[in-house]
Every structure is written in C-alpha cells, then in structure tokens.
Short mmCIF file of C-alpha atoms in Angstrom, two decimals:
data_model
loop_
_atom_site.label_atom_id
_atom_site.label_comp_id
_atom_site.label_asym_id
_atom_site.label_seq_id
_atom_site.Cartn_x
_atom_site.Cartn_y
_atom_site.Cartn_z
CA UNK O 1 -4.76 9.04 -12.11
CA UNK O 2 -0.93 8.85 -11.85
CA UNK O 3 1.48 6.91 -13.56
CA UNK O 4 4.63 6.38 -11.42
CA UNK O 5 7.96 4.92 -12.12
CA UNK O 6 9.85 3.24 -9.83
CA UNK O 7 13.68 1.94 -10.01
CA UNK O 8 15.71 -0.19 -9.75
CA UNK O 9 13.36 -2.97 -9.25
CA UNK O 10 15.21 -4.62 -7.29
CA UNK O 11 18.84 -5.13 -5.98
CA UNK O 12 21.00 -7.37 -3.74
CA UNK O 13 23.12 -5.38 -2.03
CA UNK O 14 25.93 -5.52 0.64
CA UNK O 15 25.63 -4.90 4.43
CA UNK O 16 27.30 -1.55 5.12
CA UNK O 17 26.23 0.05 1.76
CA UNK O 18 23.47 2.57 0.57
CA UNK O 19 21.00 2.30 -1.65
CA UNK O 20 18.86 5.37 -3.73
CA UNK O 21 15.57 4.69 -5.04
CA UNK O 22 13.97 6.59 -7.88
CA UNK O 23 10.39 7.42 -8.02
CA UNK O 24 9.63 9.27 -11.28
CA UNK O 25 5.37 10.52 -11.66
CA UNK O 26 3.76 11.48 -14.57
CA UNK O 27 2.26 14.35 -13.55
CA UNK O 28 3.22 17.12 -10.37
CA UNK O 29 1.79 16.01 -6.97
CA UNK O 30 2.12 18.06 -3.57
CA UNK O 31 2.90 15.22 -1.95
CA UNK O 32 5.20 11.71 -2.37
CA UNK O 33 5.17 8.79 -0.10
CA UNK O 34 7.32 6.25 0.77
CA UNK O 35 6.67 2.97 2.41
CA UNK O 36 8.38 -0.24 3.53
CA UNK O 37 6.91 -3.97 3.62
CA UNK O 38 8.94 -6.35 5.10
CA UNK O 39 8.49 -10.41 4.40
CA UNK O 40 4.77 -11.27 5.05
CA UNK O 41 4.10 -7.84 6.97
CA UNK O 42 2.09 -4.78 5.74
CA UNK O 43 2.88 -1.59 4.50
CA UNK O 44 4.34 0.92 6.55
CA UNK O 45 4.61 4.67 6.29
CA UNK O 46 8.37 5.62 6.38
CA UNK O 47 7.91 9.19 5.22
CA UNK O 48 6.02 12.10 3.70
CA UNK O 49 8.05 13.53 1.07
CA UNK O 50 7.29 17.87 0.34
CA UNK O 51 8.56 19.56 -2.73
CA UNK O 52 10.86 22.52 -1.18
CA UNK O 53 10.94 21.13 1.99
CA UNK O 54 12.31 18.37 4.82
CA UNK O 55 10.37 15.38 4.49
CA UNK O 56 8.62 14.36 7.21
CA UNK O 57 9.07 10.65 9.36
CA UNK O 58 7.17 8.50 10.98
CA UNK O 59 7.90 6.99 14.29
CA UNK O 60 10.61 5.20 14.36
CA UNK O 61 12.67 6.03 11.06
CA UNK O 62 14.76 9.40 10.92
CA UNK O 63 16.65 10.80 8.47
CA UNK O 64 19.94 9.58 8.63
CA UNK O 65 18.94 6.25 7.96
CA UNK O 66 16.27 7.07 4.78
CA UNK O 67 17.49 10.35 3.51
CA UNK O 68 14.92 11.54 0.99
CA UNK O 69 15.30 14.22 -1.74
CA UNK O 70 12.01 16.28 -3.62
CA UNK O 71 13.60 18.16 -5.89
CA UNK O 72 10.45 19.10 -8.31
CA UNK O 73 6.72 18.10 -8.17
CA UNK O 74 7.50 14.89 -9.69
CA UNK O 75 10.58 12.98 -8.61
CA UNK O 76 11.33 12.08 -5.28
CA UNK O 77 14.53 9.70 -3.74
CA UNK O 78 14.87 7.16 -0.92
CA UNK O 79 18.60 5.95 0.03
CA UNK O 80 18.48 3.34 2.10
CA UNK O 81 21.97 3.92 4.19
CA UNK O 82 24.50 2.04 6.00
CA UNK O 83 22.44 -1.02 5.10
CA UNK O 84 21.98 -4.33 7.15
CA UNK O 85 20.13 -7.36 6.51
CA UNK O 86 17.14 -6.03 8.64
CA UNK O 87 16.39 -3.48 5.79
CA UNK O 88 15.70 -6.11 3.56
CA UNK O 89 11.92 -5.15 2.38
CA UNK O 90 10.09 -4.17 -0.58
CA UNK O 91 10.07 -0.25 -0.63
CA UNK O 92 7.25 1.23 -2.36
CA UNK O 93 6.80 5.17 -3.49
CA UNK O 94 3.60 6.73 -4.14
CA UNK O 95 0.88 10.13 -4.69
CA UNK O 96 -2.23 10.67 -3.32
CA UNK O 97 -5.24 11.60 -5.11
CA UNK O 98 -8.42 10.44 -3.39
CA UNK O 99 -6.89 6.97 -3.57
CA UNK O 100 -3.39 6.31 -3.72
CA UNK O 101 -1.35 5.24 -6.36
CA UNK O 102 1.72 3.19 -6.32
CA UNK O 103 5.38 2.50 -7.79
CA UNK O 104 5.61 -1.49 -8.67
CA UNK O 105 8.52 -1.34 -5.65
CA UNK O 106 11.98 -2.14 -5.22
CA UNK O 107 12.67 -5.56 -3.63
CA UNK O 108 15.78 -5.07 -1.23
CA UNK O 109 18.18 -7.81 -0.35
CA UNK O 110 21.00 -7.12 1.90
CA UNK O 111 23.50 -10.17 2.43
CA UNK J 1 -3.72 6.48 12.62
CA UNK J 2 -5.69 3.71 12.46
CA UNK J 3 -5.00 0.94 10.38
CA UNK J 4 -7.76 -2.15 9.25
CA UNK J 5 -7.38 -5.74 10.15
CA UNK J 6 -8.03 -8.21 7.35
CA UNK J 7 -9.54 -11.26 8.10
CA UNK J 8 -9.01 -14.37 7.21
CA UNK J 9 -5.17 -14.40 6.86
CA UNK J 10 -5.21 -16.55 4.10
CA UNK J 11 -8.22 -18.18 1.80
CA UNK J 12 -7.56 -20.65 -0.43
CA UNK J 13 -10.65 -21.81 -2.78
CA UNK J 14 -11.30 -22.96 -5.75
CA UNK J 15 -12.25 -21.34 -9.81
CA UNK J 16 -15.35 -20.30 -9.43
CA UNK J 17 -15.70 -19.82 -6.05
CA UNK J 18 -16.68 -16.49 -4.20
CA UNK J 19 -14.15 -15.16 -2.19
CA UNK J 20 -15.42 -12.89 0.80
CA UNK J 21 -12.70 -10.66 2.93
CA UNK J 22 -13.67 -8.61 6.13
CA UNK J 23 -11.71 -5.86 7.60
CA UNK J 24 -12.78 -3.93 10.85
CA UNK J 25 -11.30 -0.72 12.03
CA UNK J 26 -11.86 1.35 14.90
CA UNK J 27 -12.41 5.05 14.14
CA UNK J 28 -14.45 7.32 11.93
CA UNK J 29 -13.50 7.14 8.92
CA UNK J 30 -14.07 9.32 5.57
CA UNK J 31 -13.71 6.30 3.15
CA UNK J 32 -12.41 2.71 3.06
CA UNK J 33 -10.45 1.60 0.32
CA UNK J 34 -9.47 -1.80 -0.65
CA UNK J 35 -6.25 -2.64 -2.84
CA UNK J 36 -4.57 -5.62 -4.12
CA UNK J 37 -0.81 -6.64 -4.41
CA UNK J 38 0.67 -9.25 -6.72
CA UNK J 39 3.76 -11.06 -5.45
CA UNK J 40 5.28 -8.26 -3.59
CA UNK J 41 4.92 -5.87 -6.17
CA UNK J 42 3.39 -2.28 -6.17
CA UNK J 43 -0.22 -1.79 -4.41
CA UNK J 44 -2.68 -1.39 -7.08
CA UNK J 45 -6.68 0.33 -6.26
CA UNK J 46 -9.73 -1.69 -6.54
CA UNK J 47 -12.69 0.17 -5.27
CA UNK J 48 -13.76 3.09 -2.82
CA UNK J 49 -16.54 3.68 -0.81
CA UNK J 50 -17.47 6.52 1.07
CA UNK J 51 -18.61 7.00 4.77
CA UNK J 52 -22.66 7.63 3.77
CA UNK J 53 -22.33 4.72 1.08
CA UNK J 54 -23.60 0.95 1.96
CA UNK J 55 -22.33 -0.99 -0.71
CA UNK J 56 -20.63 -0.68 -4.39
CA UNK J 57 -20.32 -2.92 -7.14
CA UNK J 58 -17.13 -2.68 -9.47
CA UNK J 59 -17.35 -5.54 -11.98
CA UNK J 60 -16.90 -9.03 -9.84
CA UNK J 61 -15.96 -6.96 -6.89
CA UNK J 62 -18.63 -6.29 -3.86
CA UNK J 63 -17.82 -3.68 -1.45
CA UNK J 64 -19.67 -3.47 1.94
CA UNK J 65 -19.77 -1.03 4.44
CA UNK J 66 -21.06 -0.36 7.70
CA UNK J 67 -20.24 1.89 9.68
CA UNK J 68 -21.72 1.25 12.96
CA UNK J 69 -20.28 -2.18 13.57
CA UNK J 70 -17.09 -0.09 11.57
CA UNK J 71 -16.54 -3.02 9.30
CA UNK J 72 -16.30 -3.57 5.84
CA UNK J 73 -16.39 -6.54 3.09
CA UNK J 74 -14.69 -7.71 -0.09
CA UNK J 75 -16.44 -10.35 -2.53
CA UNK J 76 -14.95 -11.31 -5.62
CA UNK J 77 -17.58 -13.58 -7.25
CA UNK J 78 -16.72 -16.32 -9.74
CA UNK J 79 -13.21 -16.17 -8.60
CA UNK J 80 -10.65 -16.93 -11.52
CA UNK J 81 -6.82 -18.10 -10.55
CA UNK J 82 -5.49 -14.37 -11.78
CA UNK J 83 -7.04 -12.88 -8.95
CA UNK J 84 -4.71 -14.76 -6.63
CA UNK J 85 -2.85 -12.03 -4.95
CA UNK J 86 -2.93 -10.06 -1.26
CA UNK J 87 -6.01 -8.16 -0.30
CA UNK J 88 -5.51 -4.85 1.90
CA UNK J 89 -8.31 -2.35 3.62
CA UNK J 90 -7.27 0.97 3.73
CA UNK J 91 -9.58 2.82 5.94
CA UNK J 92 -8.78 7.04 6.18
CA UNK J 93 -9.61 8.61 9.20
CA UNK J 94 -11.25 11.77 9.47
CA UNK J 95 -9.06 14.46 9.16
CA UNK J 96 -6.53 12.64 7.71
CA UNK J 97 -5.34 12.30 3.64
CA UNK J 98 -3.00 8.90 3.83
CA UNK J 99 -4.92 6.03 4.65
CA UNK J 100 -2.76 3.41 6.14
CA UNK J 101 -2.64 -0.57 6.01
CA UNK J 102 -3.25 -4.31 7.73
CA UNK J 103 -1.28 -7.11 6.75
CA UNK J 104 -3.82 -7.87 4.39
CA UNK J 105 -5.83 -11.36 3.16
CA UNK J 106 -3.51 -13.92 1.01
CA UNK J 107 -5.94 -15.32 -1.36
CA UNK J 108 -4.97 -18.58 -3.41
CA UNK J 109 -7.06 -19.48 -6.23
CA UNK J 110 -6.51 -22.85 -7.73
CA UNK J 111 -7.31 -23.49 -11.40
#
C-alpha cells in the first residue's frame, strides 16, 4: 500500500495566476500520476510523472500549461499556470501498485 | 484506453437497502477495479477482480464479472447512509498498467 500526501487542499485562486501542487508518498514508486475531475465529470489522466525524466501528457494537456517536477521516487509537483476559471477542478495525484492509490485532492477555484 | 460506463447515474435508496451498480466496457481487460469517492475528495480502492475470476466478496461488497458480455457489478448489501458517496469502474486493458475512469454512479443513502 501507499500512503500519499497531498497539498494544499484546496485554494481559490485568481485568473492569470499559477498554482503548484504537492504530492508527498510514503514510500519510492516508479511512477506518479496526476489527474483532473472537473464538476460532476470523471477523472482524467493529465500526466505520467517519471523520476529523472519529462513527464509524459495525455491528449490534450502539454506542458506549458501543467508543468510537472519528479525530483526523487517520492515527491512529484503539478502547477497549474496562467490559470482561468476553466481550470477550476479537483486535481488528484497518485502511484500504482496493482490498484491505484490516491492523494485526498486539491479542490481548485479560479475567480 | 478504454474507460467503463457506470450505470445508473445516480441511485438513491433507502438504510438497508441493496444497492447494485453495473459498468460495461469494451475491451479485454486484465482486471476491473471498482473505487469510491467521498464529496470530491481523493479516490479510495474497494475491491479487484481478475480476468479468470467470476465473482468476489469483500465484506458487504459483491463484485461480478463477466467477461463475455464484458460487464461487471457492484452490490453493497444492507446499505448504511456512510456509504453515500460516487462509485467508479476502473477496467485495465491488456497491456496496459493505469486503468482509467467513467463518470461513475452517485449513490444517496437516506437514514
């Protein structure tokens, strides 16, 4: 299992600014994942973050937009950048192990 | 990827009820995986089952699976109103080691 902390929790933020995301696990993982749910949608895959590597995107999100750092086997970041009201989701981090396991998420807000 | 389809939307029952949730998919798949998310927060795991398994019992929870008509089942027996929350199948594809998501089923259970 994995243990996985996730800030800030949430944040209201203004249109135009960035956000970063912390994702903290309790143990070292090959791979991180980050995900976005907008209001009353499902989860989808923004990006595959590698330790010692570029992450990799999805369709449809690049990296200007959600840069993402993996600086060790255990932390990973997602800034949210040049923000508009659009990006407001919940953005959820998490490993892989047979099943995955997940951050508790960071509910966005952008006025 | 492929991603499963809840269905119903939304159930709202009673305590005590049984709550059943189907999700269909379309491709091979290694395992299904079902998860449950409290008001927006992180995803948390409920139960696995594997391609060459029919069913699986975890506490109130009954899994289904089959695998020709490449659809599965969730019932929650004697339903209680903490297990009102959104259900989501997560089916992984052969071949693949992320399995993705539906917009889930809203269940509402009323004390």
């Amino acid at each position: 299992s994995a243990v996985i902390s996730q800030k800030p929790s949430r944040d209201i933020c203004q249109r135009g600014t960035s956000l970063t995301i912390q994702c903290q696990v309790d143990s070292q993982v090959t791979m991180m994942f980050w995900y976005r749910q907008q209001p009353g949608q499902s989860l989808t895959l923004i990006a595959t973050a590698n330790q010692g590597s570029e992450a990799t995107y999805e369709s449809g999100f690049v990296i200007d937009k959600f840069p993402i750092s993996r600086p060790n086997l255990t932390f990973s970041t997602l800034t949210v950048s040049n923000m508009s009201p659009e990006d407001s989701s919940i953005y959820l981090c998490s490993v892989y192990s047979e099943k995955l396991f997940f951050g508790s998420g960071t509910q966005l807000s952008v006025l | 990827s492929q991603q499963g389809e809840e269905d119903p939307q939304a159930l709202s029952i009673q305590e005590g009820e049984n709550a059943t949730m189907n999700c269909s998919y379309k491709t091979s798949i290694n395992n299904l995986q079902w998860y449950r998310q409290n008001s927006g927060r992180g995803l948390v795991h409920l139960i696995l089952i594997r391609s060459n398994e029919r069913e699986k019992h975890s506490g109130r929870l009954r899994v289904t699976l089959d695998t020709s008509k490449k659809s599965s089942s969730l019932l929650i027996t004697a339903s209680r109103a903490a297990d009102t929350a959104s259900y989501f199948c997560a089916p992984l594809p052969g071949g693949s080691y992320i399995p993705t998501f539906g917009r889930g089923t809203s269940l509402i259970v009323h004390p």
